[in-house]
PDB file of C-alpha atoms in Angstrom:
ATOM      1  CA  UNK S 174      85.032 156.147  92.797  1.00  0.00           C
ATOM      2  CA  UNK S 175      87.766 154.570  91.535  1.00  0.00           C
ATOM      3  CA  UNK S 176      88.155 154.015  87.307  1.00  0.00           C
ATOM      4  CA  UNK S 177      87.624 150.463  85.779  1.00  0.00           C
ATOM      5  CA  UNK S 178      88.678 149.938  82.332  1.00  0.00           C
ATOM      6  CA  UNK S 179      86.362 147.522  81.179  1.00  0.00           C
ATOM      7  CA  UNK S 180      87.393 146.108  77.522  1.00  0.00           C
ATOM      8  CA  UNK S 181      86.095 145.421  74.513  1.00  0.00           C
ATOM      9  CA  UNK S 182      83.044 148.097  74.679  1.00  0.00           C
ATOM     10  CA  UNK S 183      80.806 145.815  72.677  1.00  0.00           C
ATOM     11  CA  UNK S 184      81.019 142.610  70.514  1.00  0.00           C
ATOM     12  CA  UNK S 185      78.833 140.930  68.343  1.00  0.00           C
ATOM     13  CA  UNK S 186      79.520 136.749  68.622  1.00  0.00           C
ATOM     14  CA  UNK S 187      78.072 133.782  66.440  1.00  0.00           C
ATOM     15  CA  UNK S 188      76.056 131.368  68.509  1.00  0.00           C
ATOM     16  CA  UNK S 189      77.986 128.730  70.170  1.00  0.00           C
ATOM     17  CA  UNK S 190      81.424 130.919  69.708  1.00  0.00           C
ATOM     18  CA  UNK S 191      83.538 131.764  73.831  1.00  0.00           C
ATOM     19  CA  UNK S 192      83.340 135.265  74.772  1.00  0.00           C
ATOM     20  CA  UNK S 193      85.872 136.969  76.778  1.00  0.00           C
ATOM     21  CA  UNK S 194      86.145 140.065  78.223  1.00  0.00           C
ATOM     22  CA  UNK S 195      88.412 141.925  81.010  1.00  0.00           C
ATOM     23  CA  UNK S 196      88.675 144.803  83.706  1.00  0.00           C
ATOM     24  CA  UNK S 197      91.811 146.532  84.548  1.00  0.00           C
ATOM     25  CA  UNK S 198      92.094 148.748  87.663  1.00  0.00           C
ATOM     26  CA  UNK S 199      94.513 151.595  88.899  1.00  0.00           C
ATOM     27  CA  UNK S 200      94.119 150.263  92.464  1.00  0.00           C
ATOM     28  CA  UNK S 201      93.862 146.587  94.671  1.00  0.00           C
ATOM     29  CA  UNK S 202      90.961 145.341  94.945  1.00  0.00           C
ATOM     30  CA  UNK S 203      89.535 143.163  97.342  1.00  0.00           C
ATOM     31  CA  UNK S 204      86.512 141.704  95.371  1.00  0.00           C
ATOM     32  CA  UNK S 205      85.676 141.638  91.763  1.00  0.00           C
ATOM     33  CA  UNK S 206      82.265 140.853  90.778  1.00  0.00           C
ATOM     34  CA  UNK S 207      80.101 140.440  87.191  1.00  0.00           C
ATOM     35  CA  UNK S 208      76.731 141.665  86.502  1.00  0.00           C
ATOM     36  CA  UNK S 209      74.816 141.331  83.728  1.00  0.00           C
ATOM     37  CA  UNK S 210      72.085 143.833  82.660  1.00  0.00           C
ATOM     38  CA  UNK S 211      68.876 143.136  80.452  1.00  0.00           C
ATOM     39  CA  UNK S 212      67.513 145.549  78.859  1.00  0.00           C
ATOM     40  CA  UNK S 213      64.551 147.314  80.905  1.00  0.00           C
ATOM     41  CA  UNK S 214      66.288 145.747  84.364  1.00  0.00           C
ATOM     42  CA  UNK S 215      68.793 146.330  86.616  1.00  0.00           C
ATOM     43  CA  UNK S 216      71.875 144.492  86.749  1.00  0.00           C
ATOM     44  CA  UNK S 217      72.113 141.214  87.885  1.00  0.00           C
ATOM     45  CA  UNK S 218      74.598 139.739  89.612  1.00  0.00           C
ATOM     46  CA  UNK S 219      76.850 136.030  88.062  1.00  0.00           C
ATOM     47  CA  UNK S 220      79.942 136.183  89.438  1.00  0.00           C
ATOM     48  CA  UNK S 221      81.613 137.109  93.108  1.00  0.00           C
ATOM     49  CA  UNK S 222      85.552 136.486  93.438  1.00  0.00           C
ATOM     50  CA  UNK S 223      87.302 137.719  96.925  1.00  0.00           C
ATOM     51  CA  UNK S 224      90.717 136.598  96.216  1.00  0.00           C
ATOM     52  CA  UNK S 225      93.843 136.848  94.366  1.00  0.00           C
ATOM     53  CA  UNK S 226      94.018 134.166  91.596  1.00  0.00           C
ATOM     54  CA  UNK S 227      90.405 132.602  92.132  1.00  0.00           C
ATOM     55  CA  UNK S 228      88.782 130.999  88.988  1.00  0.00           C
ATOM     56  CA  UNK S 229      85.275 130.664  89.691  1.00  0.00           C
ATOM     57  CA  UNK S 230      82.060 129.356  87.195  1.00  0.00           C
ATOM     58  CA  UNK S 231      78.724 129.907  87.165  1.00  0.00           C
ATOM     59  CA  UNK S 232      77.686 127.298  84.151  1.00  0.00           C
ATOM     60  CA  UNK S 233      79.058 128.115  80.882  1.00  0.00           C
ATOM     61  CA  UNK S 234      80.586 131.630  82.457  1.00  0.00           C
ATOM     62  CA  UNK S 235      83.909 131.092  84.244  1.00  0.00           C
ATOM     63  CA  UNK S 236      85.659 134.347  86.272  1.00  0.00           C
ATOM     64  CA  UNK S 237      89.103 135.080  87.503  1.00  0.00           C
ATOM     65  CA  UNK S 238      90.248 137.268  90.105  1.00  0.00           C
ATOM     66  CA  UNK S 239      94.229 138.439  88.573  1.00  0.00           C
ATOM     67  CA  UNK S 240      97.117 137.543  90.827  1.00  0.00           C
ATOM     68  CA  UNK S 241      97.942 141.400  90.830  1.00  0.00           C
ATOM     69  CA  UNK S 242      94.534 141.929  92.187  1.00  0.00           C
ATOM     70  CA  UNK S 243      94.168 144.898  89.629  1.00  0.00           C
ATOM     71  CA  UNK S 244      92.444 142.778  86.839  1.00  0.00           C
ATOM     72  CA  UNK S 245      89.669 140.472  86.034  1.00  0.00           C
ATOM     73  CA  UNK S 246      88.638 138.309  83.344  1.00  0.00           C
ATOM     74  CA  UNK S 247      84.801 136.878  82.564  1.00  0.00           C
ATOM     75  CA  UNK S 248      84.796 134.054  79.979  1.00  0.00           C
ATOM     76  CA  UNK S 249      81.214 132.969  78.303  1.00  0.00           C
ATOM     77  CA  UNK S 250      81.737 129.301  76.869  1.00  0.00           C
ATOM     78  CA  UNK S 251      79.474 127.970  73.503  1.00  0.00           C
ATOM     79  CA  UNK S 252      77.389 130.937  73.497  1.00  0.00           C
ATOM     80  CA  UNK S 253      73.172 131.318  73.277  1.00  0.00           C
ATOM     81  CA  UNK S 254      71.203 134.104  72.270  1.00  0.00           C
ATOM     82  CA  UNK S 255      70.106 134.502  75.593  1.00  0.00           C
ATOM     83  CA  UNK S 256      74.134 135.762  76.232  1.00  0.00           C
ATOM     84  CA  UNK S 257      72.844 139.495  74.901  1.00  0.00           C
ATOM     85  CA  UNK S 258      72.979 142.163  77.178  1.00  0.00           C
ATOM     86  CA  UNK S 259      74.956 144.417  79.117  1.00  0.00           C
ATOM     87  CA  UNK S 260      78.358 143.067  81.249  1.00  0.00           C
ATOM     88  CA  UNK S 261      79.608 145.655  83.700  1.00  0.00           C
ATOM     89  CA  UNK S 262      82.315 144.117  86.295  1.00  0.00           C
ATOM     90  CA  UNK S 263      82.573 145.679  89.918  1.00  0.00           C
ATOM     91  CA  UNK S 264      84.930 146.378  92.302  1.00  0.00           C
ATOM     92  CA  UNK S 265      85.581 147.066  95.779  1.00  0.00           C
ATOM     93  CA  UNK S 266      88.351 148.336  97.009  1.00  0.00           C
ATOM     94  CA  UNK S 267      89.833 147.657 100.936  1.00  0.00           C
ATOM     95  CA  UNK S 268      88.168 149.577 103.579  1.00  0.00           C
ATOM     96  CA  UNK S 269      85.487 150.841 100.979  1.00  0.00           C
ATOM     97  CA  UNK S 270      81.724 149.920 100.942  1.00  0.00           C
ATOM     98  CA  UNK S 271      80.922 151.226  97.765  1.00  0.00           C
ATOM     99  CA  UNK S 272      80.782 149.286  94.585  1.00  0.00           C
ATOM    100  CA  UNK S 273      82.723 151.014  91.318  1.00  0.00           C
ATOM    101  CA  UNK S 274      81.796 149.581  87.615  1.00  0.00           C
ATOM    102  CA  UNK S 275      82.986 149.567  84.602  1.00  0.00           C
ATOM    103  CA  UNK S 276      81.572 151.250  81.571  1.00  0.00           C
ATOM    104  CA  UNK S 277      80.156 147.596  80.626  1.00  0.00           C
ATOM    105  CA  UNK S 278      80.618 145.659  77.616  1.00  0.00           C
ATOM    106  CA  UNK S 279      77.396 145.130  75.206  1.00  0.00           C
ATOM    107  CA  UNK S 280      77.041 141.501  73.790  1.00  0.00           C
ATOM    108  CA  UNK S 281      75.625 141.119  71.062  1.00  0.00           C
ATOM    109  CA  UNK S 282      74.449 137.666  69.444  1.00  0.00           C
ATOM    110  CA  UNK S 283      74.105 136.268  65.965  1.00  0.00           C
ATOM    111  CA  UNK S 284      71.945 133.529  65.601  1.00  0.00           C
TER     112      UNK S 284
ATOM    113  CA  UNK M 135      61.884 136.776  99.142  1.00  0.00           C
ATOM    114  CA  UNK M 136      61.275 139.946  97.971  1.00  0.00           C
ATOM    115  CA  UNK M 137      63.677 141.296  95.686  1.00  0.00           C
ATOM    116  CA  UNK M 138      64.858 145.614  95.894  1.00  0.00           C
ATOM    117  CA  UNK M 139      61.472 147.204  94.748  1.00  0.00           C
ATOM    118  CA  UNK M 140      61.665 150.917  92.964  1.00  0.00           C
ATOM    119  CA  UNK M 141      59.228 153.219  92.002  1.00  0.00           C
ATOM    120  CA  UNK M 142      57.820 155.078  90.006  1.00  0.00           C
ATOM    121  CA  UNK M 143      59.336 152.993  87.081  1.00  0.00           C
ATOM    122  CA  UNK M 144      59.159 155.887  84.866  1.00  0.00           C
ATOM    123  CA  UNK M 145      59.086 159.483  85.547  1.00  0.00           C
ATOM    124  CA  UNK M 146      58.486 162.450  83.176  1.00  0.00           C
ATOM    125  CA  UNK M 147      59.788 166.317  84.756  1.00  0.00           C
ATOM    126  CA  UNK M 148      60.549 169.248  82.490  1.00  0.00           C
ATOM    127  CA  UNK M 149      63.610 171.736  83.687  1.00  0.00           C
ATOM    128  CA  UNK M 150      63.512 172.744  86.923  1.00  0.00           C
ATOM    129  CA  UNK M 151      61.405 170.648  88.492  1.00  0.00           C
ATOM    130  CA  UNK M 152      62.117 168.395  91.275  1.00  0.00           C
ATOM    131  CA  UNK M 153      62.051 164.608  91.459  1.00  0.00           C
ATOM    132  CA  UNK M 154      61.611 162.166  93.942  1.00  0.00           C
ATOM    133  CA  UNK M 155      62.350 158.276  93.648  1.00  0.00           C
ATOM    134  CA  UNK M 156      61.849 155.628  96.394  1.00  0.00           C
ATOM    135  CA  UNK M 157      63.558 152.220  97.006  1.00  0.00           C
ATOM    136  CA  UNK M 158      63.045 149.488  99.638  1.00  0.00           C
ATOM    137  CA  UNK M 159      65.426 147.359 100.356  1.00  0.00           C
ATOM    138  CA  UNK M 160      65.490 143.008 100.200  1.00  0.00           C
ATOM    139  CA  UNK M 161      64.067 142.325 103.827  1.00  0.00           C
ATOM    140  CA  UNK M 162      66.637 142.501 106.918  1.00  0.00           C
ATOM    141  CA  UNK M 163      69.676 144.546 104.509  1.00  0.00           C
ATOM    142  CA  UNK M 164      70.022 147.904 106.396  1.00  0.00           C
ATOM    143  CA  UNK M 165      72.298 149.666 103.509  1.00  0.00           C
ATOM    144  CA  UNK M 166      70.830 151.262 100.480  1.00  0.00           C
ATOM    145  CA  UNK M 167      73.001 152.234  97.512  1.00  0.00           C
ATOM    146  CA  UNK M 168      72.005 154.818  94.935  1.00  0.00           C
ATOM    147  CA  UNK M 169      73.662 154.680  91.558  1.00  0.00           C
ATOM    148  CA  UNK M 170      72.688 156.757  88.486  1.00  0.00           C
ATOM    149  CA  UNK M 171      73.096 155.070  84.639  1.00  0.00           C
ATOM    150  CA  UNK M 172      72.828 157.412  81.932  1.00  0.00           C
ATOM    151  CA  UNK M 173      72.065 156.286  78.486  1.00  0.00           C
ATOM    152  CA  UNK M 174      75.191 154.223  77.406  1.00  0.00           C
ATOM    153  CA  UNK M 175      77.222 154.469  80.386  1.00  0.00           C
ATOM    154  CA  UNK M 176      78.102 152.511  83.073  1.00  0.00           C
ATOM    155  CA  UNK M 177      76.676 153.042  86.907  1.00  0.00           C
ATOM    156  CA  UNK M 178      77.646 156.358  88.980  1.00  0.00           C
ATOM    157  CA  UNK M 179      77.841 156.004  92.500  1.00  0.00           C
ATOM    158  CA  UNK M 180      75.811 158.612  93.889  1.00  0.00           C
ATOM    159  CA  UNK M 181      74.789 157.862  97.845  1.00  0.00           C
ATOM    160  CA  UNK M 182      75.275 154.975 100.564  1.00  0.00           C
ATOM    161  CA  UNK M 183      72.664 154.947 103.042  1.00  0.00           C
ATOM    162  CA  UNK M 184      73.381 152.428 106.169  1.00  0.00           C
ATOM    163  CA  UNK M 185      71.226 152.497 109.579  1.00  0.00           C
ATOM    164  CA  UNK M 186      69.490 155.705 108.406  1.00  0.00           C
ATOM    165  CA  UNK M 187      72.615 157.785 107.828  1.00  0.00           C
ATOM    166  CA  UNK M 188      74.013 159.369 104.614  1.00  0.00           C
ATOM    167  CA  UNK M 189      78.049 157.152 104.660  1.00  0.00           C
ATOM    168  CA  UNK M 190      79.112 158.439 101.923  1.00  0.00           C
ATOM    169  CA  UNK M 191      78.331 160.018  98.321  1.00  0.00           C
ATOM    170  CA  UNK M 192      79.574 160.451  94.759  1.00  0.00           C
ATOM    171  CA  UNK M 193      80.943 162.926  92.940  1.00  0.00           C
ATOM    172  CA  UNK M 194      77.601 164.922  92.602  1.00  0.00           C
ATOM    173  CA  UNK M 195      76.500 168.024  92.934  1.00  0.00           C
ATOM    174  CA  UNK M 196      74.227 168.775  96.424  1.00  0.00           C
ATOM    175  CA  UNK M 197      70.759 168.905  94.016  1.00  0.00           C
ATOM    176  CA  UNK M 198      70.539 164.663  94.867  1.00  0.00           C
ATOM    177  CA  UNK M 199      69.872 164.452  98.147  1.00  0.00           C
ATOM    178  CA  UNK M 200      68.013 161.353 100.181  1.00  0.00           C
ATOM    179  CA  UNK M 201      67.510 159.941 102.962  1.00  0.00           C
ATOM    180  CA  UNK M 202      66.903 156.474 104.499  1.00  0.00           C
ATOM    181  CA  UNK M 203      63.727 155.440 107.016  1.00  0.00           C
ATOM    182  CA  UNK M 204      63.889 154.031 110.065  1.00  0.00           C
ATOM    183  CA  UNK M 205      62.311 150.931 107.930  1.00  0.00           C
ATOM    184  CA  UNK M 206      65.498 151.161 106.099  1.00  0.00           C
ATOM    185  CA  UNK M 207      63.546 152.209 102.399  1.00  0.00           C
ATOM    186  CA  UNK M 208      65.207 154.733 100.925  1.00  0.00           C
ATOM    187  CA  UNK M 209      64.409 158.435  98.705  1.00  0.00           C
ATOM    188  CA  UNK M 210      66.619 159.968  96.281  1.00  0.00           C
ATOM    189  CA  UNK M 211      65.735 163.661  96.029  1.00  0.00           C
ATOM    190  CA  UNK M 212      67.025 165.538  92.585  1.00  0.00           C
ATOM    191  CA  UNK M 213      66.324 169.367  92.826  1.00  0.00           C
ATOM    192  CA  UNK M 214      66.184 171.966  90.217  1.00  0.00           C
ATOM    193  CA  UNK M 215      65.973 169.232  87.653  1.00  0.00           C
ATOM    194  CA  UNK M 216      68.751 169.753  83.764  1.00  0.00           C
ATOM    195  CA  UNK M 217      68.227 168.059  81.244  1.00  0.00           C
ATOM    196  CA  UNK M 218      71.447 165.873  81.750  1.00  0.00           C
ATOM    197  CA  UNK M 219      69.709 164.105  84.544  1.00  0.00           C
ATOM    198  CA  UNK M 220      68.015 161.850  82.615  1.00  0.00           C
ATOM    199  CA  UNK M 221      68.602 158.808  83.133  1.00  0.00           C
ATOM    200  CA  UNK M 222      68.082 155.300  84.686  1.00  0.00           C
ATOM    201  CA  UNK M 223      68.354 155.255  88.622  1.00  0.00           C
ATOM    202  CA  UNK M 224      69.170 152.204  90.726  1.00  0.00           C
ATOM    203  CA  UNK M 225      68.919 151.358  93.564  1.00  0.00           C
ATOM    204  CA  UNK M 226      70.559 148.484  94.961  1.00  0.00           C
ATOM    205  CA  UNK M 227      70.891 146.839  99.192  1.00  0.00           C
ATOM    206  CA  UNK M 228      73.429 144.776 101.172  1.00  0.00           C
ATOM    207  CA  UNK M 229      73.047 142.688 104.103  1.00  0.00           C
ATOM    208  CA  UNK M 230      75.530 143.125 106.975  1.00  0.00           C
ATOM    209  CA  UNK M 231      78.745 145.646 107.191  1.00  0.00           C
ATOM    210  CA  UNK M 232      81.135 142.358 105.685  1.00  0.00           C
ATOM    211  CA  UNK M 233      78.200 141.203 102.399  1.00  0.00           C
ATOM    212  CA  UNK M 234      80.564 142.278  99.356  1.00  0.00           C
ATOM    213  CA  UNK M 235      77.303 142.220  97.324  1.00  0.00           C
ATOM    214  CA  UNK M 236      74.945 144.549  96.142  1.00  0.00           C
ATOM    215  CA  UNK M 237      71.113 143.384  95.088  1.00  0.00           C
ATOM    216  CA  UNK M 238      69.660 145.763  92.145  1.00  0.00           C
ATOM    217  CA  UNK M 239      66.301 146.618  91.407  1.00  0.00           C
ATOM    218  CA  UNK M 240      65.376 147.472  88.441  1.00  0.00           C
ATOM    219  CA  UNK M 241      65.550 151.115  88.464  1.00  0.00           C
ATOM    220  CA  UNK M 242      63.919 153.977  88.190  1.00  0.00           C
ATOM    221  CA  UNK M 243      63.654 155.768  84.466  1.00  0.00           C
ATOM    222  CA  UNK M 244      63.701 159.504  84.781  1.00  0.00           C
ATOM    223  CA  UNK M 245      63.272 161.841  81.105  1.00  0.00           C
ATOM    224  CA  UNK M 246      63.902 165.549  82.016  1.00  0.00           C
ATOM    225  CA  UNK M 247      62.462 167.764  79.410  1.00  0.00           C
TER     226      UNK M 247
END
């Protein structure tokens, strides 16, 4: 599949601090989407974007699809303990049916 | 409705062996994905099963196999089991050929010792 570069590997955060984290790709994509995965579970899905330069939210998360359609950006406002867990974006590429991930970012929360 | 069911949820093989995981799909999505996530890594593709054929598969060696029923459930098939097979496998379905999403369950564990 092709390679994500998913960014930073893991974080720890203070309750009620934003969270950011990004995906670069080698090749256009023509959806992005965000998962998050709870330990025990598999990953769940927050966020779909299917075009160039879309800013979507889902509550206190917010998404962007990158203009070069080669990045993405997932941004967790005022953040909860209930924010811990596993990120991994996705990516489709044209013509493709198959999903490929990043290597996920870990969140972790201090209370 | 019914979310992507997977079982068992945990399986124990030594070397070798052979394991076999199932999946069904959300009601009325005909394609099954396979992915495998080993500890501290992010998914693998492994297999895309749509209308009961094999459309395409990962960069894996021919021990996984599967298949996909005419009810559209799925098995993943891992022969001749290593010890770097361990590891959590999902499974995950999409609706029609133009659904850009994928529905996870919530995996099968398997410990190869």
């Amino acid at each position: 599949g092709q390679q994500l570069n998913q960014s930073p590997q893991s974080m720890f955060i203070q309750e009620g601090e934003d969270v950011s984290m990004n995906c670069t790709s080698s090749s256009i994509f023509n959806t992005w989407l965000w998962y998050k995965q709870d330990p025990g579970e598999g990953p769940v899905l927050l966020i779909a974007l299917y075009k160039a330069g879309e800013l979507t939210s889902n509550g206190r998360l917010t998404a962007q699809f990158g203009i070069t359609r080669k990045d993405s950006f997932l941004n967790i406002s005022a953040s909860i303990p209930s924010d811990v867990g596993i990120y991994f974006c996705a990516g489709r590429i044209p013509n493709d049916y198959k999903l490929s991930f990043g290597a996920g970012t870990t969140v972790t929360v201090r209370a | 409705e019914a979310g992507v069911t997977q079982s068992p949820t945990h399986l124990i093989k030594t070397r070798g062996q052979q394991a076999t995981l199932r999946c069904s799909p959300i009601s009325g999505h005909t394609s099954v994905y396979w992915y495998q996530q080993a500890l501290g890594l992010g998914l693998q593709f492994l297999l895309w099963y749509d209308e009961g054929e094999e459309r395409n598969r990962g960069n894996f060696p021919p021990r996984f196999s599967g298949r996909q029923f005419p009810n559209y459930s799925s098995e993943l098939n891992v022969n001749a089991l290593e010890l770097e097979d361990s590891a959590l496998y999902l499974c995950a379905s999409r609706g029609d050929i133009g659904a850009n999403v994928l529905t996870f369950g919530a995996g099968s564990r398997l410990t190869v010792l």
